[in-house]
Amino acid sequence: MTVMADIEHPADSGPLTVHDLEGMPDDGRRRELIDGVLIASPAPGRRHQKIVVRLWRVLDDLCPPEYDVLVAPFAVHQGDETELQPDVLVGRDEDFTEKDLPAPPVLAVEVLSPSTAIHDLNLKKAVYERLGTGSYWAIDPEEPALTVFELDEDGHYQQVAKAAGGEVCELERPFPVRIVPRELLGRLG
């Protein structure tokens, strides 16, 4: 993931906004905005996409009617200077609009890659924590491994589970689900 510095935006005009994102070219890169700073990442690879689609299927099959499960690109907004696009998200059905989720998701999932891992595990995790996103999952596609963080009573993420390979991860939030990381790879596993 790289911070874009060569965009057409005057240096003295302040931070970028969600409106600025709308005017950027559709070139296959995922663009996110964190506190007015643009973060762009390349289109994901096959392994990444396989995990996203299979995880969506698992979550969607178990999803209660008061929630919805979506995959990127779908925007999560906080004000005009923050827009995130988690790989997979679960939100309250009543919180969605047709074009975005202007409320914290109940679950945000990022599938790591060499170019995004440091941002996903630090910067983006901190933003989701600040938003009040109840659960944050990071999936390392190489092991494969799932690491689960949940907000504690003080609003801080604590690691509550980790499973790798064929290990089973049984979770209750945001709803009961059983994840086996290796199964998310399908034929690639």
mmCIF file of C-alpha atoms in Angstrom:
data_model
loop_
_atom_site.group_PDB
_atom_site.id
_atom_site.type_symbol
_atom_site.label_atom_id
_atom_site.label_comp_id
_atom_site.label_asym_id
_atom_site.label_seq_id
_atom_site.Cartn_x
_atom_site.Cartn_y
_atom_site.Cartn_z
ATOM 1 C CA MET A 1 0.000 0.000 0.000
ATOM 2 C CA THR A 2 1.393 3.391 -0.890
ATOM 3 C CA VAL A 3 0.480 6.909 0.029
ATOM 4 C CA MET A 4 -0.234 8.806 -3.148
ATOM 5 C CA ALA A 5 1.721 12.062 -3.279
ATOM 6 C CA ASP A 6 1.391 12.955 -6.940
ATOM 7 C CA ILE A 7 -2.295 13.724 -7.060
ATOM 8 C CA GLU A 8 -3.768 16.911 -8.433
ATOM 9 C CA HIS A 9 -4.491 18.609 -5.152
ATOM 10 C CA PRO A 10 -2.901 21.916 -4.147
ATOM 11 C CA ALA A 11 -0.585 21.518 -1.165
ATOM 12 C CA ASP A 12 -2.109 24.466 0.667
ATOM 13 C CA SER A 13 -5.737 23.338 0.288
ATOM 14 C CA GLY A 14 -5.820 21.085 3.348
ATOM 15 C CA PRO A 15 -6.605 17.395 3.650
ATOM 16 C CA LEU A 16 -8.370 15.452 0.923
ATOM 17 C CA THR A 17 -12.058 14.712 1.300
ATOM 18 C CA VAL A 18 -14.416 11.960 0.259
ATOM 19 C CA HIS A 19 -15.578 14.298 -2.527
ATOM 20 C CA ASP A 20 -12.001 14.338 -3.910
ATOM 21 C CA LEU A 21 -12.078 10.520 -4.175
ATOM 22 C CA GLU A 22 -15.119 10.652 -6.415
ATOM 23 C CA GLY A 23 -13.175 12.541 -9.094
ATOM 24 C CA MET A 24 -10.216 10.139 -9.227
ATOM 25 C CA PRO A 25 -9.761 7.753 -12.161
ATOM 26 C CA ASP A 26 -11.168 4.228 -12.032
ATOM 27 C CA ASP A 27 -7.866 2.481 -12.700
ATOM 28 C CA GLY A 28 -8.295 -0.687 -10.613
ATOM 29 C CA ARG A 29 -6.561 0.688 -7.519
ATOM 30 C CA ARG A 30 -8.391 0.761 -4.206
ATOM 31 C CA ARG A 31 -8.362 4.262 -2.773
ATOM 32 C CA GLU A 32 -9.033 4.880 0.881
ATOM 33 C CA LEU A 33 -8.853 8.061 2.880
ATOM 34 C CA ILE A 34 -7.681 8.190 6.487
ATOM 35 C CA ASP A 35 -7.918 11.576 8.154
ATOM 36 C CA GLY A 36 -7.520 13.283 4.780
ATOM 37 C CA VAL A 37 -4.523 11.191 3.653
ATOM 38 C CA LEU A 38 -4.952 9.122 0.506
ATOM 39 C CA ILE A 39 -3.900 5.482 0.653
ATOM 40 C CA ALA A 40 -3.924 3.552 -2.625
ATOM 41 C CA SER A 41 -3.283 -0.129 -3.130
ATOM 42 C CA PRO A 42 -3.079 -2.291 -6.244
ATOM 43 C CA ALA A 43 -5.830 -4.658 -7.291
ATOM 44 C CA PRO A 44 -5.743 -7.849 -5.202
ATOM 45 C CA GLY A 45 -4.463 -11.181 -6.489
ATOM 46 C CA ARG A 46 -6.173 -14.534 -6.905
ATOM 47 C CA ARG A 47 -5.388 -15.955 -3.448
ATOM 48 C CA HIS A 48 -6.664 -12.780 -1.787
ATOM 49 C CA GLN A 49 -9.877 -12.791 -3.824
ATOM 50 C CA LYS A 50 -10.496 -16.497 -3.197
ATOM 51 C CA ILE A 51 -10.372 -15.877 0.566
ATOM 52 C CA VAL A 52 -12.657 -12.843 0.313
ATOM 53 C CA VAL A 53 -15.301 -14.691 -1.706
ATOM 54 C CA ARG A 54 -15.236 -17.852 0.421
ATOM 55 C CA LEU A 55 -15.357 -15.833 3.671
ATOM 56 C CA TRP A 56 -18.278 -13.805 2.303
ATOM 57 C CA ARG A 57 -20.116 -17.056 1.555
ATOM 58 C CA VAL A 58 -19.531 -18.428 5.083
ATOM 59 C CA LEU A 59 -20.632 -15.179 6.746
ATOM 60 C CA ASP A 60 -23.573 -14.560 4.422
ATOM 61 C CA ASP A 61 -24.937 -18.080 4.956
ATOM 62 C CA LEU A 62 -25.015 -17.500 8.744
ATOM 63 C CA CYS A 63 -25.926 -13.822 8.756
ATOM 64 C CA PRO A 64 -29.036 -12.920 10.764
ATOM 65 C CA PRO A 65 -31.582 -10.701 8.968
ATOM 66 C CA GLU A 66 -30.658 -7.581 10.954
ATOM 67 C CA TYR A 67 -27.174 -7.574 9.359
ATOM 68 C CA ASP A 68 -25.759 -7.584 5.848
ATOM 69 C CA VAL A 69 -22.417 -8.858 4.526
ATOM 70 C CA LEU A 70 -20.636 -7.088 1.654
ATOM 71 C CA VAL A 71 -17.239 -7.192 -0.028
ATOM 72 C CA ALA A 72 -15.008 -4.420 -1.346
ATOM 73 C CA PRO A 73 -15.322 -2.079 -2.952
ATOM 74 C CA PHE A 74 -17.935 -0.679 -0.593
ATOM 75 C CA ALA A 75 -17.241 2.486 1.371
ATOM 76 C CA VAL A 76 -17.347 2.912 5.132
ATOM 77 C CA HIS A 77 -17.455 6.623 5.998
ATOM 78 C CA GLN A 78 -16.619 8.706 9.005
ATOM 79 C CA GLY A 79 -17.093 12.353 8.168
ATOM 80 C CA ASP A 80 -15.618 13.907 5.042
ATOM 81 C CA GLU A 81 -11.986 12.882 5.587
ATOM 82 C CA THR A 82 -12.184 9.127 6.215
ATOM 83 C CA GLU A 83 -13.362 6.441 3.806
ATOM 84 C CA LEU A 84 -12.335 2.816 4.216
ATOM 85 C CA GLN A 85 -13.103 -0.196 2.059
ATOM 86 C CA PRO A 86 -12.610 -3.373 4.077
ATOM 87 C CA ASP A 87 -12.250 -6.575 2.085
ATOM 88 C CA VAL A 88 -15.342 -7.961 3.842
ATOM 89 C CA LEU A 89 -17.694 -6.076 6.135
ATOM 90 C CA VAL A 90 -20.755 -6.814 8.224
ATOM 91 C CA GLY A 91 -23.044 -3.955 9.134
ATOM 92 C CA ARG A 92 -26.470 -3.422 10.592
ATOM 93 C CA ASP A 93 -28.951 -3.522 7.726
ATOM 94 C CA GLU A 94 -30.570 -0.279 8.902
ATOM 95 C CA ASP A 95 -27.229 1.576 8.756
ATOM 96 C CA PHE A 96 -26.531 1.033 5.029
ATOM 97 C CA THR A 97 -27.376 3.433 2.246
ATOM 98 C CA GLU A 98 -27.329 2.328 -1.386
ATOM 99 C CA LYS A 99 -23.797 3.685 -1.834
ATOM 100 C CA ASP A 100 -22.045 3.419 1.547
ATOM 101 C CA LEU A 101 -22.053 2.584 5.237
ATOM 102 C CA PRO A 102 -21.970 5.897 7.148
ATOM 103 C CA ALA A 103 -21.865 4.068 10.489
ATOM 104 C CA PRO A 104 -19.274 1.735 11.999
ATOM 105 C CA PRO A 105 -19.428 -1.814 10.683
ATOM 106 C CA VAL A 106 -19.911 -4.510 13.321
ATOM 107 C CA LEU A 107 -17.128 -6.474 11.602
ATOM 108 C CA ALA A 108 -14.345 -5.359 9.264
ATOM 109 C CA VAL A 109 -12.037 -7.934 7.659
ATOM 110 C CA GLU A 110 -8.757 -7.263 5.885
ATOM 111 C CA VAL A 111 -6.889 -9.908 3.912
ATOM 112 C CA LEU A 112 -3.220 -9.024 4.239
ATOM 113 C CA SER A 113 -0.703 -8.721 1.431
ATOM 114 C CA PRO A 114 2.958 -7.743 1.504
ATOM 115 C CA SER A 115 2.077 -4.228 0.325
ATOM 116 C CA THR A 116 -0.797 -3.663 2.788
ATOM 117 C CA ALA A 117 -0.046 -5.702 5.934
ATOM 118 C CA ILE A 118 1.632 -2.945 7.948
ATOM 119 C CA HIS A 119 -1.208 -0.500 7.237
ATOM 120 C CA ASP A 120 -3.930 -3.102 7.825
ATOM 121 C CA LEU A 121 -2.497 -4.267 11.161
ATOM 122 C CA ASN A 122 -1.714 -0.804 12.483
ATOM 123 C CA LEU A 123 -3.234 2.247 10.822
ATOM 124 C CA LYS A 124 -6.509 0.771 9.575
ATOM 125 C CA LYS A 125 -7.008 -1.317 12.708
ATOM 126 C CA ALA A 126 -6.621 1.874 14.778
ATOM 127 C CA VAL A 127 -9.199 3.676 12.630
ATOM 128 C CA TYR A 128 -11.714 0.845 12.997
ATOM 129 C CA GLU A 129 -11.086 0.892 16.750
ATOM 130 C CA ARG A 130 -11.705 4.660 16.796
ATOM 131 C CA LEU A 131 -14.911 4.175 14.794
ATOM 132 C CA GLY A 132 -16.179 1.629 17.319
ATOM 133 C CA THR A 133 -16.147 -1.372 14.967
ATOM 134 C CA GLY A 134 -16.866 -4.271 17.335
ATOM 135 C CA SER A 135 -14.707 -6.893 15.591
ATOM 136 C CA TYR A 136 -11.678 -6.621 13.331
ATOM 137 C CA TRP A 137 -10.261 -9.691 11.590
ATOM 138 C CA ALA A 138 -6.921 -9.898 9.802
ATOM 139 C CA ILE A 139 -6.299 -12.850 7.507
ATOM 140 C CA ASP A 140 -2.808 -13.813 6.401
ATOM 141 C CA PRO A 141 -3.377 -15.684 3.128
ATOM 142 C CA GLU A 142 0.048 -17.323 3.106
ATOM 143 C CA GLU A 143 -0.262 -19.444 6.284
ATOM 144 C CA PRO A 144 -3.332 -19.104 6.060
ATOM 145 C CA ALA A 145 -4.178 -17.625 9.475
ATOM 146 C CA LEU A 146 -6.988 -15.629 11.045
ATOM 147 C CA THR A 147 -6.374 -13.179 13.895
ATOM 148 C CA VAL A 148 -9.445 -11.788 15.662
ATOM 149 C CA PHE A 149 -9.610 -8.525 17.612
ATOM 150 C CA GLU A 150 -12.650 -7.367 19.553
ATOM 151 C CA LEU A 151 -13.369 -4.133 21.382
ATOM 152 C CA ASP A 152 -13.120 -4.384 25.164
ATOM 153 C CA GLU A 153 -15.216 -2.385 27.650
ATOM 154 C CA ASP A 154 -12.851 0.584 27.257
ATOM 155 C CA GLY A 155 -13.190 0.639 23.455
ATOM 156 C CA HIS A 156 -9.754 -0.877 22.713
ATOM 157 C CA TYR A 157 -9.027 -3.890 20.562
ATOM 158 C CA GLN A 158 -7.839 -7.033 22.280
ATOM 159 C CA GLN A 159 -6.754 -10.140 20.401
ATOM 160 C CA VAL A 160 -9.315 -12.787 21.348
ATOM 161 C CA ALA A 161 -8.496 -15.602 18.918
ATOM 162 C CA LYS A 162 -6.011 -16.862 16.373
ATOM 163 C CA ALA A 163 -6.258 -19.913 14.142
ATOM 164 C CA ALA A 164 -3.931 -21.140 11.421
ATOM 165 C CA GLY A 165 -4.151 -23.835 8.767
ATOM 166 C CA GLY A 166 -6.701 -26.473 9.734
ATOM 167 C CA GLU A 167 -7.373 -25.079 13.220
ATOM 168 C CA VAL A 168 -10.976 -24.241 13.993
ATOM 169 C CA CYS A 169 -11.920 -20.757 15.172
ATOM 170 C CA GLU A 170 -15.357 -20.577 16.816
ATOM 171 C CA LEU A 171 -16.577 -16.996 17.236
ATOM 172 C CA GLU A 172 -19.699 -15.415 18.693
ATOM 173 C CA ARG A 173 -19.324 -11.841 17.388
ATOM 174 C CA PRO A 174 -20.935 -10.376 15.441
ATOM 175 C CA PHE A 175 -22.896 -13.663 15.240
ATOM 176 C CA PRO A 176 -21.898 -17.313 15.760
ATOM 177 C CA VAL A 177 -19.538 -18.521 13.049
ATOM 178 C CA ARG A 178 -16.939 -21.269 12.580
ATOM 179 C CA ILE A 179 -13.879 -20.449 10.468
ATOM 180 C CA VAL A 180 -11.119 -22.826 9.368
ATOM 181 C CA PRO A 181 -8.479 -20.672 7.633
ATOM 182 C CA ARG A 182 -7.307 -23.396 5.215
ATOM 183 C CA GLU A 183 -10.876 -23.897 3.987
ATOM 184 C CA LEU A 184 -10.984 -20.261 2.852
ATOM 185 C CA LEU A 185 -8.470 -21.112 0.126
ATOM 186 C CA GLY A 186 -10.628 -23.779 -1.492
ATOM 187 C CA ARG A 187 -8.649 -25.590 -4.206
ATOM 188 C CA LEU A 188 -5.686 -23.271 -3.641
ATOM 189 C CA GLY A 189 -5.171 -24.672 -0.100
#
